[in-house]
Amino acid sequence: MMTDFGRQEYARLTEKRALFIAALILILAALVGVAVTLGSANLPVADSYLAILAGLFPEAVDLPDRMVESNAVGIVWGWRLHRVLFAIVAGFGLAIAGTVMQGVLRNPLASPFTLGIASAASCGASVAIILGAGFLSGYLVIGNAFLFAMLAAGAIYGMARLKGMGSETMILAGIALMYLFSAVTSFLQYLGTSEKVQEVVFWMFGSLDKSSWPKLGLVTVVVVAVVPLLLWRAWDLNALAEGDETAKSLGVPVERSMAGFMLAASLVTAVIICFTGTIGFIGLVAPHITRMVIGADHRTLIPASGLVGAVILLGADCLARTVIPGAIIPVGIMTAFLGIPFFVYLFMRRRDA
Amino acid sequence: MTHKLLLLVCCIFLLAGTAAAETVPCDSDGDGTLTASELATAILDSLDARFMGGTVEVPSSDDLRDAAFVYEHWDGRALTITDSSGRETTLSRPLRKIAVFNSDTIEMMRSIGVESDRVVGVSKYTLEDPTYFPEYRGKANLGSTWAPDYEQAAAVRPDAVFLYATISQSSCDEIEETLSSIDPGIRFFRFDSYRPTAYADEVRTMGALLGKEEGAERFLAFHGSVMDTVAGRIASIPADERVSVYLENWDDYKSAGNGSGYDEKIGLAGGRNIFADTAVEYPAVDPEAVISRNPDVIVKIVGAGELVFGGYGDDDPAPFEEVTRAIEDRPVWDRIDAVRDGRVHVIHSDVIGGPEYFIGVAYMAKWFYPDLFPDLDPRAVHQQYLSEFQRLDYDLEEHGAFVYPV
């Protein structure tokens, strides 16, 4: 039975969570506003916004000549807008995938990286780039990256289900897979010409350069389909976090729901990184940051860390496009530059308290 | 989420309105051919309108200029070009604003006399080499094939974008896809501009595409005279009497295997690559294997990796000599014929890796068979290439370091 004190405490926590989420949404909206005006085409801020309107209501907006001359509508709609939205969806998806993996495996180190999914995707991309072999003609790199990522997830998963593996063993298996796929990638790089190796390296940096409307649509569909499912089962995650026995006694079918969660998280990760290359870091850090602020209740942790991921990725991309004028630093590098110091700061502060 | 779907739908509508098929400007009867009289009428009409107060509807000055080009270079008809990826593109107007992602293509364009003002953007590698590409300083920076700057590329409003044909294919496809979603009017052409087997064809195609047919033929005559001289004289040497060659790039013991560019160039110069049986394109080889295969000549390539020196921006030949000594001093390598006979040669990648490969082939042919080529002067070929075809004020007597021993 809850005491009055507990009730108050819970109400305060709820308020804090609501505030945190509201703040994130505001920051994200502000970032979007800034992001669509950034770029080496040097469009005036007003032109960028007018270009968005012109794309939405071609009839209503009367374009000035200078905007026809600069192709502002083409630049904003053909390039900036889907990139910005892609950053949000990808950041959101990667962060919730990381949250779910950490929750299911009860391990703070679990992420698409540590489970070998990211290096499997890199391996698949390398096969496509260097050997020119793949499964989805016309989309060799994307197809291979996705397939290999799912293969890695499936392998870990198959082992876990067949042998009834615990979470530690699953992580170990993941790390082993990561080394295996990295070795294959290195071998392919040894075989490849310097141009192809460079292409692989750039792929592995992780970047939003490859975004487009159809890709955004696909990723959005997957993320939108998976998130409500995860939220609906968030209680199971809370129970699993307390240990298999606790979860079982609460009526959670442990193995089956672990399987389901891992599959959902892997699918989201794979569908994102096959387009972007490896931006695995967000999946590791966003859940931690969020947990430090609002606690470990997965009902709010999942959407909130998704928002944190979206903010980090979009913020990093804004910086990546502006830090060196005329050059775009791959966003995978930028997220690490931006996220890690913040992460360490949060860590240190918590230790002090 | 409905919001995002809405954006998506809007975008599809936005992209749907691509331009209809174009016709040759000033082709007033619309039969697809601009005749002399059609062009003359257009010119006279516009002169009339400009100076005599004529009232006939006249073509714009851009149309007139384009029509004159089409009449002069393409016999008044739309031109269908097949690029190195096999894609056919039909043009009814000349290309005036070209964005070029491939530095080798810039060099090839310069060889046939394409003016730099027709180029509106170049890769970062072109800009990083102001000694060799002085006239491109200040052009828009498109980034590289692997990390393109799409906004910059779209902002310069190119009518055509030139990309690699066979390397970085997936990146180049990606660039095409993204740029055409920003501006559906852009045409794309693929050229490698560095591969010996395709080079002459690419030069000819580029000449037709940009109206530099004469420049292309003039360059091909020069290029062909070098390549034909070499090919003609080595043809008489039976396969088993050919000089055996160990080629090493800027990384120690990294050689060239079957089908690689360097393997091909050794063959063009009449040499027999001792690692031609290796299926890996650029294998790291065992030093002992080099000793046991005992090459007659060793060719070391510098200018990249840890051996960045020489080339156009560096006049100091000393590091070339150091590299040669280091090779000769490798343990037990004094047993190799090439080392014993003093036939270790160092060459800079600028004159063997890219479009200047024919200069490297001339050097190698002379190294492999000095008796066959007493009259071939690779340095004179190089100087003529720079002065006459690259239009550079660059004196090889005073500047640059490309080979050792000289």
CSV table of C-alpha atoms in Angstrom, one decimal, chain A residues 205-326:
chain,number,residue,atom,x,y,z
A,205,PHE,CA,31.4,6.5,-40.5
A,206,GLY,CA,27.6,6.8,-40.5
A,207,SER,CA,26.0,9.7,-42.3
A,208,LEU,CA,22.7,11.1,-43.2
A,209,ASP,CA,23.9,12.1,-46.7
A,210,LYS,CA,22.0,9.1,-48.1
A,211,SER,CA,18.6,10.1,-46.9
A,212,SER,CA,15.7,10.5,-49.3
A,213,TRP,CA,11.9,10.7,-49.1
A,214,PRO,CA,11.3,7.0,-49.9
A,215,LYS,CA,13.9,5.9,-47.4
A,216,LEU,CA,12.4,8.3,-44.8
A,217,GLY,CA,9.0,6.8,-45.5
A,218,LEU,CA,10.2,3.3,-45.0
A,219,VAL,CA,12.0,4.0,-41.8
A,220,THR,CA,9.1,6.0,-40.5
A,221,VAL,CA,6.7,3.2,-41.2
A,222,VAL,CA,8.8,0.7,-39.3
A,223,VAL,CA,9.4,3.0,-36.3
A,224,VAL,CA,5.8,4.0,-36.1
A,225,ALA,CA,4.7,0.4,-36.3
A,226,VAL,CA,7.1,-0.8,-33.6
A,227,VAL,CA,6.9,2.0,-31.0
A,228,PRO,CA,3.3,1.5,-29.9
A,229,LEU,CA,3.9,-2.2,-29.6
A,230,LEU,CA,6.9,-1.5,-27.3
A,231,LEU,CA,4.9,1.0,-25.2
A,232,TRP,CA,2.1,-1.5,-24.9
A,233,ARG,CA,4.5,-4.1,-23.5
A,234,ALA,CA,6.5,-1.6,-21.5
A,235,TRP,CA,5.4,-3.2,-18.2
A,236,ASP,CA,6.9,-6.5,-19.3
A,237,LEU,CA,10.2,-4.7,-19.7
A,238,ASN,CA,9.9,-3.3,-16.2
A,239,ALA,CA,9.3,-6.7,-14.9
A,240,LEU,CA,12.1,-8.2,-16.9
A,241,ALA,CA,14.4,-5.6,-15.5
A,242,GLU,CA,13.8,-7.0,-12.0
A,243,GLY,CA,15.1,-10.4,-13.0
A,244,ASP,CA,13.7,-13.5,-14.8
A,245,GLU,CA,12.2,-15.0,-11.7
A,246,THR,CA,10.4,-11.9,-10.7
A,247,ALA,CA,9.1,-11.5,-14.3
A,248,LYS,CA,8.0,-15.1,-14.4
A,249,SER,CA,6.1,-14.8,-11.1
A,250,LEU,CA,4.4,-11.7,-12.4
A,251,GLY,CA,3.2,-13.8,-15.4
A,252,VAL,CA,5.5,-12.5,-18.0
A,253,PRO,CA,6.5,-15.2,-20.5
A,254,VAL,CA,10.2,-14.5,-20.1
A,255,GLU,CA,11.8,-16.2,-23.1
A,256,ARG,CA,9.0,-15.3,-25.5
A,257,SER,CA,8.9,-11.7,-24.6
A,258,MET,CA,12.7,-11.4,-24.6
A,259,ALA,CA,12.6,-12.8,-28.1
A,260,GLY,CA,9.9,-10.4,-29.2
A,261,PHE,CA,11.7,-7.3,-27.7
A,262,MET,CA,15.0,-8.2,-29.3
A,263,LEU,CA,13.4,-8.8,-32.6
A,264,ALA,CA,11.7,-5.5,-32.6
A,265,ALA,CA,14.8,-3.6,-31.5
A,266,SER,CA,17.0,-5.4,-34.1
A,267,LEU,CA,14.5,-4.7,-36.8
A,268,VAL,CA,14.4,-1.0,-36.0
A,269,THR,CA,18.2,-0.8,-35.8
A,270,ALA,CA,18.7,-2.7,-39.0
A,271,VAL,CA,16.3,-0.7,-41.0
A,272,ILE,CA,17.9,2.6,-39.9
A,273,ILE,CA,21.6,1.7,-40.1
A,274,CYS,CA,21.3,0.0,-43.5
A,275,PHE,CA,20.6,3.5,-44.8
A,276,THR,CA,22.9,5.6,-42.6
A,277,GLY,CA,25.8,3.4,-41.9
A,278,THR,CA,26.8,2.8,-38.3
A,279,ILE,CA,25.5,5.4,-35.9
A,280,GLY,CA,25.4,2.9,-33.0
A,281,PHE,CA,26.5,5.3,-30.3
A,282,ILE,CA,23.1,6.9,-29.9
A,283,GLY,CA,21.6,3.5,-28.9
A,284,LEU,CA,24.1,3.3,-26.1
A,285,VAL,CA,24.0,6.8,-24.7
A,286,ALA,CA,20.4,8.1,-25.1
A,287,PRO,CA,18.9,5.6,-22.7
A,288,HIS,CA,21.5,6.3,-20.1
A,289,ILE,CA,21.0,10.0,-20.2
A,290,THR,CA,17.3,9.6,-20.0
A,291,ARG,CA,17.5,7.1,-17.2
A,292,MET,CA,19.7,9.4,-15.1
A,293,VAL,CA,17.1,12.2,-15.5
A,294,ILE,CA,13.7,10.5,-15.2
A,295,GLY,CA,14.4,7.0,-13.9
A,296,ALA,CA,14.0,3.5,-15.3
A,297,ASP,CA,10.2,3.1,-15.8
A,298,HIS,CA,10.0,1.9,-19.4
A,299,ARG,CA,6.6,3.4,-20.0
A,300,THR,CA,8.2,6.9,-20.1
A,301,LEU,CA,11.8,5.8,-20.6
A,302,ILE,CA,11.1,4.5,-24.1
A,303,PRO,CA,9.5,7.7,-25.6
A,304,ALA,CA,11.7,10.0,-23.7
A,305,SER,CA,15.0,8.4,-24.7
A,306,GLY,CA,13.7,8.3,-28.2
A,307,LEU,CA,13.3,12.1,-28.0
A,308,VAL,CA,16.8,12.4,-26.5
A,309,GLY,CA,18.2,10.3,-29.4
A,310,ALA,CA,16.4,12.5,-31.9
A,311,VAL,CA,17.7,15.7,-30.3
A,312,ILE,CA,21.3,14.3,-30.2
A,313,LEU,CA,21.3,13.1,-33.8
A,314,LEU,CA,19.6,16.3,-35.2
A,315,GLY,CA,21.8,18.5,-33.1
A,316,ALA,CA,24.9,16.6,-34.2
A,317,ASP,CA,23.9,16.8,-37.8
A,318,CYS,CA,23.4,20.6,-37.6
A,319,LEU,CA,26.9,20.9,-36.2
A,320,ALA,CA,28.2,18.4,-38.7
A,321,ARG,CA,26.9,20.6,-41.5
A,322,THR,CA,28.3,23.9,-40.2
A,323,VAL,CA,31.5,23.3,-38.2
A,324,ILE,CA,33.7,23.2,-41.3
A,325,PRO,CA,32.1,25.5,-44.0
A,326,GLY,CA,31.5,23.6,-47.2
